[in-house]
Coordinates of C-alpha atoms (C1' of nucleotides) in Angstrom, one line a residue:
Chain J
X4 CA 0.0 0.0 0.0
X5 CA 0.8 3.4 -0.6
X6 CA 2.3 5.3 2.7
X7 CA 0.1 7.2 4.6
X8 CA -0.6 11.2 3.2
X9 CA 0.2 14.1 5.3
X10 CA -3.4 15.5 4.8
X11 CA -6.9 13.9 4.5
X12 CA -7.5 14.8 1.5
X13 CA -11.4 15.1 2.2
X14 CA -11.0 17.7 5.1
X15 CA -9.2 19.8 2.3
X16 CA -11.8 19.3 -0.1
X17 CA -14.2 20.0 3.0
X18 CA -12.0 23.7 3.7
X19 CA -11.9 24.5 0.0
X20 CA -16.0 24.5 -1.0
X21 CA -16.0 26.9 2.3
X22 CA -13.6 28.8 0.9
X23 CA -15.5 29.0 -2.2
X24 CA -18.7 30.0 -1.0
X25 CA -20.4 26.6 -0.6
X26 CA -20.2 26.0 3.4
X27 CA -23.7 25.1 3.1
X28 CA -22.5 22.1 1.6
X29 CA -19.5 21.6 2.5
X30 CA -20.0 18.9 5.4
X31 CA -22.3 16.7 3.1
X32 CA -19.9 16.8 0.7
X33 CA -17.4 15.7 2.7
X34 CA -19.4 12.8 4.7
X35 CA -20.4 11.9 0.6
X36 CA -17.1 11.8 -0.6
X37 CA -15.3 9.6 2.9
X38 CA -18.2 7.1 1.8
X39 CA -17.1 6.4 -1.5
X40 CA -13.3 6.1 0.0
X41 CA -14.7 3.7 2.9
X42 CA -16.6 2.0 0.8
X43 CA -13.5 1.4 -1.9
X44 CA -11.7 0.6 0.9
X45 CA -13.8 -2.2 2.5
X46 CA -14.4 -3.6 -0.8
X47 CA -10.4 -4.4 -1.1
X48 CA -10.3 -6.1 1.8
X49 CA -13.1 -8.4 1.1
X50 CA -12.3 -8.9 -2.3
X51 CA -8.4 -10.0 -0.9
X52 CA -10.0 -12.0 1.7
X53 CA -12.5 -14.0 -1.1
X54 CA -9.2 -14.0 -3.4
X55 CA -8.2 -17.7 -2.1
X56 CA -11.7 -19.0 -2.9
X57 CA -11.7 -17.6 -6.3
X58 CA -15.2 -15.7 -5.1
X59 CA -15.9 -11.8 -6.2
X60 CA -17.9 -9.5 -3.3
X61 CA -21.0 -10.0 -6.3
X62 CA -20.5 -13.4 -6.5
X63 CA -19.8 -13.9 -2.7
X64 CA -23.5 -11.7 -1.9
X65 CA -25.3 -13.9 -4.2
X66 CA -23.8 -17.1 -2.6
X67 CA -24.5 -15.9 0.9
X68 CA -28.1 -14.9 -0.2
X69 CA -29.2 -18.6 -1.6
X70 CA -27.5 -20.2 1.5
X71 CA -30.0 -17.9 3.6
X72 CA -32.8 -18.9 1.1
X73 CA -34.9 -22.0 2.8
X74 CA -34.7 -24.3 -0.2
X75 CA -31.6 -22.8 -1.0
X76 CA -33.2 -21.5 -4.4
X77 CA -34.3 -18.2 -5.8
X78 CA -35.4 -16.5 -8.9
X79 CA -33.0 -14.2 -10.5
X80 CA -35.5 -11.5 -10.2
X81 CA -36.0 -12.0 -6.6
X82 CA -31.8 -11.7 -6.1
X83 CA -31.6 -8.7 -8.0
X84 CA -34.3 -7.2 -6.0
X85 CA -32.4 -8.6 -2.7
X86 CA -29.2 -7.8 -3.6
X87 CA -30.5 -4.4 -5.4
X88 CA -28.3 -5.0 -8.3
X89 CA -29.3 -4.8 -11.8
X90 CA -31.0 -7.8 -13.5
X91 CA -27.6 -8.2 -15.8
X92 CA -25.1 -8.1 -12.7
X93 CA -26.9 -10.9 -11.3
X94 CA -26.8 -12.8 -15.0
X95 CA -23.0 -12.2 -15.4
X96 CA -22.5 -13.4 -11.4
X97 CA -24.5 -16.6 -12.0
X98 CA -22.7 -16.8 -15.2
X99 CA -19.5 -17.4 -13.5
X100 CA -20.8 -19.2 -10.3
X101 CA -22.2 -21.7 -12.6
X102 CA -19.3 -22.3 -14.6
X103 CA -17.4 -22.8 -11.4
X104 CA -19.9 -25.6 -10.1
X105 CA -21.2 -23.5 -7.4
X106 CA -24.7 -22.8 -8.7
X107 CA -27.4 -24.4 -11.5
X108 CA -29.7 -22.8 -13.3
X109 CA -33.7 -24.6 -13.3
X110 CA -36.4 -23.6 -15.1
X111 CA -39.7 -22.0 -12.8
X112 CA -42.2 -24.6 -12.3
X113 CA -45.1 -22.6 -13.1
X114 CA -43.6 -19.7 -14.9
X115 CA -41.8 -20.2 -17.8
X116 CA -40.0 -16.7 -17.9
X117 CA -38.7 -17.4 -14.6
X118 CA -35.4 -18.9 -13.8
X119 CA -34.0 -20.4 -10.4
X120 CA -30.6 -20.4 -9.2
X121 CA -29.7 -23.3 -7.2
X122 CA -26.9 -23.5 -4.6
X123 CA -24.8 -26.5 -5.5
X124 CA -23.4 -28.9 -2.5
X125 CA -19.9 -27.2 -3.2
X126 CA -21.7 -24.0 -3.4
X127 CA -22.8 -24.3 0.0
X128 CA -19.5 -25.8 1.4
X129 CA -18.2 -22.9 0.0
X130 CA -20.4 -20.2 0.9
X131 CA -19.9 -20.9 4.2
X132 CA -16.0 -21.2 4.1
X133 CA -15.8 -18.2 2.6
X134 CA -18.2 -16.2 5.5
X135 CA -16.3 -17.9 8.2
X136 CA -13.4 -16.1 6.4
X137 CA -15.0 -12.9 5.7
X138 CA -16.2 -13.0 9.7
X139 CA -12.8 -13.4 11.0
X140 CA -10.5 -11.3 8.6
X141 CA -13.0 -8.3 7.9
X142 CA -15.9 -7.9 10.0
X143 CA -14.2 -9.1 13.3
X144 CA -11.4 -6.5 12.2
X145 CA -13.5 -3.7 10.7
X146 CA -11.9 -1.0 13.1
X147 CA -15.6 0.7 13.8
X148 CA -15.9 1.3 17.6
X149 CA -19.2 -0.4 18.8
X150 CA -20.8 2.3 19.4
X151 CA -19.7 3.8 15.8
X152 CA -21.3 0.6 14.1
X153 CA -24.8 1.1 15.7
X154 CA -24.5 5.0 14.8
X155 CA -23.5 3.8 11.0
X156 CA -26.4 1.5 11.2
X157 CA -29.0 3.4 12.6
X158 CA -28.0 6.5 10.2
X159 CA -27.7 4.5 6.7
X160 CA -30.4 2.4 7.5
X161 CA -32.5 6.2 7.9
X162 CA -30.8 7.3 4.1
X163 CA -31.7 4.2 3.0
X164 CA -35.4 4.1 4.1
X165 CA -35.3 7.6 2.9
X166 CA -34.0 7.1 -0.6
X167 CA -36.6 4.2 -1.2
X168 CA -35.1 1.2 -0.5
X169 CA -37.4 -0.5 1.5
X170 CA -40.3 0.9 3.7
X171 CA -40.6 -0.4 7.7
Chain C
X13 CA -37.0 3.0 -9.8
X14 CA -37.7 -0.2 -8.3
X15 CA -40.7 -0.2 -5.6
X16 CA -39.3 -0.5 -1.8
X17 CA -38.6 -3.7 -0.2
X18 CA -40.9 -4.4 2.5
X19 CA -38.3 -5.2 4.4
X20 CA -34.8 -4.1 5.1
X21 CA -32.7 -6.4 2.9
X22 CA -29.6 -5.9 5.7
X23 CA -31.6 -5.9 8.6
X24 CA -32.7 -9.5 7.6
X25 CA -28.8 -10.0 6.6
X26 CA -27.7 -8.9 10.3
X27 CA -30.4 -11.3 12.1
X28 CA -29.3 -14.0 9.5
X29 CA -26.1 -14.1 10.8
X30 CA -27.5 -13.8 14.4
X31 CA -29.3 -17.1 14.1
X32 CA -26.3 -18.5 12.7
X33 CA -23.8 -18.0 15.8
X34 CA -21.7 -15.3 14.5
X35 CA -23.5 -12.6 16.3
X36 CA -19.9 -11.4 17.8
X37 CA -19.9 -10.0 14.0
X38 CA -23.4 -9.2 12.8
X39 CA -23.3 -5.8 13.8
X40 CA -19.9 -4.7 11.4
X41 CA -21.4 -6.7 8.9
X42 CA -24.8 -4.9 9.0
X43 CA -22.6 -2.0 8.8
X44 CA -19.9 -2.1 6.3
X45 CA -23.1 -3.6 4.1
X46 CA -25.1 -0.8 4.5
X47 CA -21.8 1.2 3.6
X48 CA -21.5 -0.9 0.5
X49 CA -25.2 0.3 -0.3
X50 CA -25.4 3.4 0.4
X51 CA -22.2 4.0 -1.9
X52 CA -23.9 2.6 -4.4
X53 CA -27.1 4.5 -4.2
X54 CA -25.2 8.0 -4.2
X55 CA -22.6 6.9 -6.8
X56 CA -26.0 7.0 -8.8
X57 CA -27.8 10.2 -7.7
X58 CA -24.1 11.6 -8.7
X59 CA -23.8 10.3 -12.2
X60 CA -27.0 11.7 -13.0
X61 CA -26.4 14.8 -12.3
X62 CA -23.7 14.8 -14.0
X63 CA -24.6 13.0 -17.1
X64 CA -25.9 16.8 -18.9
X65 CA -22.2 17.4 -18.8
X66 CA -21.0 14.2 -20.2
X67 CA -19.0 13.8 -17.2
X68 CA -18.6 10.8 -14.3
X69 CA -18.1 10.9 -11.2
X70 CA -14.2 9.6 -11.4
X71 CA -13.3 12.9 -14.2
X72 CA -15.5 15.2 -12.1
X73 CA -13.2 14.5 -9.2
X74 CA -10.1 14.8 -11.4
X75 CA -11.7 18.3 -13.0
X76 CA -12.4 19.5 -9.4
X77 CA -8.8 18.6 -7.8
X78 CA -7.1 20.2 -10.6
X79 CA -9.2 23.5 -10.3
X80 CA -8.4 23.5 -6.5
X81 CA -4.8 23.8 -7.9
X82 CA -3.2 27.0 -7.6
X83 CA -1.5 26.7 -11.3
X84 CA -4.4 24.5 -12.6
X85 CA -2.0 21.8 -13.1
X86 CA -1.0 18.7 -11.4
X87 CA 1.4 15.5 -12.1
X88 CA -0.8 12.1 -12.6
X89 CA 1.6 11.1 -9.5
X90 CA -0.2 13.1 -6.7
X91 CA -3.6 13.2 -8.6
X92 CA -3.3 9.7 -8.2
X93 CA -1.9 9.7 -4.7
X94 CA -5.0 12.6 -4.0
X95 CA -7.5 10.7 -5.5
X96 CA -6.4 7.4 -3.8
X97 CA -7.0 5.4 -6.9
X98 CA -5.1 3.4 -9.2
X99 CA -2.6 5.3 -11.5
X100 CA -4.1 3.2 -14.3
X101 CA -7.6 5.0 -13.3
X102 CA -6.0 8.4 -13.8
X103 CA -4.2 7.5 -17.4
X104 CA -8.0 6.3 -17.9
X105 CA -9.8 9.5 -17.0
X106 CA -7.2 12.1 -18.4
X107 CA -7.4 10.1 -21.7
X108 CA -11.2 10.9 -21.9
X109 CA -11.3 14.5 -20.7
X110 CA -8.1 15.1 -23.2
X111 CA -10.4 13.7 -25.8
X112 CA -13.3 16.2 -24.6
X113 CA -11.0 19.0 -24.6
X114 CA -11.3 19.4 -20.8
X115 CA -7.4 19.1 -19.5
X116 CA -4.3 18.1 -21.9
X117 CA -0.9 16.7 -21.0
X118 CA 2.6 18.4 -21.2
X119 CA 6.0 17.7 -20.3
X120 CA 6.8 18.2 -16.8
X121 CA 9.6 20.9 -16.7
X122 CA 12.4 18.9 -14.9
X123 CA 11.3 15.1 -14.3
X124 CA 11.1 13.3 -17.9
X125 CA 8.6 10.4 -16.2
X126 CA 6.4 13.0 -15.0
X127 CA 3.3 13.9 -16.7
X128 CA 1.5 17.0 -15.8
X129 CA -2.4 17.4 -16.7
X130 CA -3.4 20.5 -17.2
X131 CA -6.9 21.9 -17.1
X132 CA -8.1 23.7 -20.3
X133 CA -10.4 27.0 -19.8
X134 CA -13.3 24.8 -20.8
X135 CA -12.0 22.3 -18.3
X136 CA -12.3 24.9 -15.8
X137 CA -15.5 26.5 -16.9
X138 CA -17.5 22.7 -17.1
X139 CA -16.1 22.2 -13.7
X140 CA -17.5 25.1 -12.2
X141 CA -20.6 24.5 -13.7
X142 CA -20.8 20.9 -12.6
X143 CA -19.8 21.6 -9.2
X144 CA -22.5 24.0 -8.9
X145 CA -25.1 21.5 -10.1
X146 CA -23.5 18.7 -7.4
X147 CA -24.1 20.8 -4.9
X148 CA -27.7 21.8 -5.6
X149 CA -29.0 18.5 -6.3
X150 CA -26.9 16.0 -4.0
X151 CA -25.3 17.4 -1.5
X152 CA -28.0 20.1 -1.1
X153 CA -30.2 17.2 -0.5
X154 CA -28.3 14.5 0.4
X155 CA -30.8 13.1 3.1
X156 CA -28.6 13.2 6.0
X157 CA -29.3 15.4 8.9
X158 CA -26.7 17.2 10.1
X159 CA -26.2 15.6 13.2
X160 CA -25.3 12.7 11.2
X161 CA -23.5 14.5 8.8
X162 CA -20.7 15.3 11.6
X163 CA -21.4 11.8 12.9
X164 CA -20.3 10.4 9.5
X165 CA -17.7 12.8 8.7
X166 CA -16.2 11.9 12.2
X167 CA -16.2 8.3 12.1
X168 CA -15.3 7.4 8.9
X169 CA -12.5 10.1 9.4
X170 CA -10.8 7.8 12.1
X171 CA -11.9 5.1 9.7
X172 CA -9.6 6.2 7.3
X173 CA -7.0 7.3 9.6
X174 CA -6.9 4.1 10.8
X175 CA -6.6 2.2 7.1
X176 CA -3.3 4.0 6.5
X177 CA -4.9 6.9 4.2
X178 CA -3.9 9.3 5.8
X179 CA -2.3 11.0 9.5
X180 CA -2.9 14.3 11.0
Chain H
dT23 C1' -61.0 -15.3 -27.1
dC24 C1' -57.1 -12.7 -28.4
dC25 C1' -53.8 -9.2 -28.9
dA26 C1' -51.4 -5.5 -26.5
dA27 C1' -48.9 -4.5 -22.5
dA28 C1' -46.1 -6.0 -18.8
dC29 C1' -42.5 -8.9 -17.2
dC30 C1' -38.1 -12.0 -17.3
dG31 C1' -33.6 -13.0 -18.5
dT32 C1' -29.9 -12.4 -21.9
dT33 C1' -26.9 -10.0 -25.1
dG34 C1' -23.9 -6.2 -26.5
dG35 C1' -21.8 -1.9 -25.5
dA36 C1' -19.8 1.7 -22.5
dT37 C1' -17.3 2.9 -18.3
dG38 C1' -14.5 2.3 -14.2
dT39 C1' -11.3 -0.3 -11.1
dC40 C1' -7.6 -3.1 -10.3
dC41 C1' -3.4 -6.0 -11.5
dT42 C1' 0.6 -7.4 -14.2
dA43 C1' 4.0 -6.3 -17.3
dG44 C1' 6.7 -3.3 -20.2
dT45 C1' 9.2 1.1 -21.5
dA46 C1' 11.4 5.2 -20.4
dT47 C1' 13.7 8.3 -17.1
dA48 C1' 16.0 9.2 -12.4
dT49 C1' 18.6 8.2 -8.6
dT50 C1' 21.8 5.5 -5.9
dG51 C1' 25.8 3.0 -4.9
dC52 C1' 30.1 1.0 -5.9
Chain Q
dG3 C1' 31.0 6.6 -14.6
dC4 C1' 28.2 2.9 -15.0
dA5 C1' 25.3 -0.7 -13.4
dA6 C1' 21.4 -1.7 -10.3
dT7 C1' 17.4 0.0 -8.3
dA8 C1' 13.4 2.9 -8.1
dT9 C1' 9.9 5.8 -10.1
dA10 C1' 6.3 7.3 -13.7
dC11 C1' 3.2 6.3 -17.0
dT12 C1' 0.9 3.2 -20.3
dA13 C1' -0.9 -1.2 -22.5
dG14 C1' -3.6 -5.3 -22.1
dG15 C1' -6.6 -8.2 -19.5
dA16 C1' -10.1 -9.6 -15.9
dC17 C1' -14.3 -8.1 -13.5
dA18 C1' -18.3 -5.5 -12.2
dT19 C1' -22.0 -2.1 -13.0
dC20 C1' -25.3 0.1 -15.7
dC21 C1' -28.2 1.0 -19.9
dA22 C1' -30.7 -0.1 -24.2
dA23 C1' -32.6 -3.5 -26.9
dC24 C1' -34.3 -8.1 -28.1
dG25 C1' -37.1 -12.5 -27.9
dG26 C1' -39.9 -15.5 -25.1
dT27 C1' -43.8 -15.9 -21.6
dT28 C1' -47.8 -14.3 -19.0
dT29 C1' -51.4 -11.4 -18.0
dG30 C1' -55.4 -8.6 -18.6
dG31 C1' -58.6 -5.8 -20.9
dA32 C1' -61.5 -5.3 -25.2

DNA sequence: TCCAAACCGTTGGATGTCCTAGTATATTGC
DNA sequence: GCAATATACTAGGACATCCAACGGTTTGGA
């Protein structure tokens, strides 16, 4: 990794809109902006973390999803929804998942347009491997306080309501 | 858009892993996922508002660094470093904004590796522009109070402190 | 009943990100 | 001074995401 800066870059970007005339919006800006750097961040370490198991974060979700899923089967409409992806991430993941073994594609019983996605007995075995990793390398090392992870849930799960993502 | 869940699609995620025995973890997990998402959902409100400009998010950031530059100019080294991405993001985005007449490339003066990008008077000008429209239609409305505007600007600050981005 | 509208998944294209490797230029050390 | 090492940028490839468009299936209103 690169060495550390001698700035964060965001508390300048934060000081220059006030300096321009935007201190309105200068603290959104800057809460925006250290999302997308936490977020790109977080992703790195899951993706090096799924790395050994040849599993991407899109591919890992979907896995995790079906293994929630009682008969361990869902429609690809229902994952996108779920995993609010577009329809054509979730075609390219299962793409992929299938070729490696870890999912099957089946035709809807009653509806012809449908398609399941299966978990495979390796996907499963799998699935869960790679969460027990996940558990121990990045969530049991996320470096949130406790008292920072309830405050980051309790305030995205409020932007999320509030941007339409689900109602409660 | 997509009608609302009924239910929080991470909320059902964090008792998933509850019921599982990994409750030590749920809570990060819930978290760093709702990070995940909530990246994702402004990624898009910012791309559309951008889109009139024929700009993305990655070459508004480059446009906006390089007009917070006192000479307008700035290697692809530190816009890299500044940006935290990839230097083979930044030879991406200068290639397109070159192309759109937005920045160009010259020598730098002593350092024959060293490129410098330098913003072009339209670069400055559609930068200006676009930052106006960010601010009025996102961060102007981003949907976080501004409690947890602070909150998030704090905690994802010592976040990043503490990935190595940066010290102060 | 039957055809139009809605829905489902896929294909093809554009963009962005990262990684690896390669070329060119600087710097360091002997 | 010259070879070895480090640095800067770019080329090519793998992946993911989205959008637009297409063909097959189902549904619902005339």
């Amino acid at each position: 990794m690169s060495p550390p800066l001698p700035r964060d870059p965001i508390a300048d970007a934060q000081r220059n809109w006030e300096s321009h005339g935007w201190s309105d919006v200068a603290a959104p800006m800057a809460a925006i902006t250290a999302i997308m750097r936490t977020q790109q961040i977080l992703l790195a370490r899951i993706e090096g973390a799924l790395k050994p198991f040849g599993l991407t974060f899109a591919r890992y979700e979907l896995l995790a999803l079906l293994s929630f899923a009682r008969s361990g089967a869902l429609p690809m409409n229902k994952a996108s929804a779920l995993l609010q992806v577009h329809p054509t991430s979730v075609t390219n993941a299962v793409d992929r998942l299938q070729t490696a073994g870890l999912v099957v594609r089946s035709p809807h019983p009653t509806d012809g347009r449908t398609t399941l996605i299966e978990l495979t007995a390796e996907g499963r075995t799998l699935a869960k491997r790679a969460t027990a990793v996940l558990n121990a390398e990045v969530f049991g090392q996320s470096g949130f306080g406790e008292n920072d992870v309830n405050q980051l849930i309790r305030i995205l799960g409020d932007f999320r309501r509030g941007a339409g993502d689900f109602t409660d």
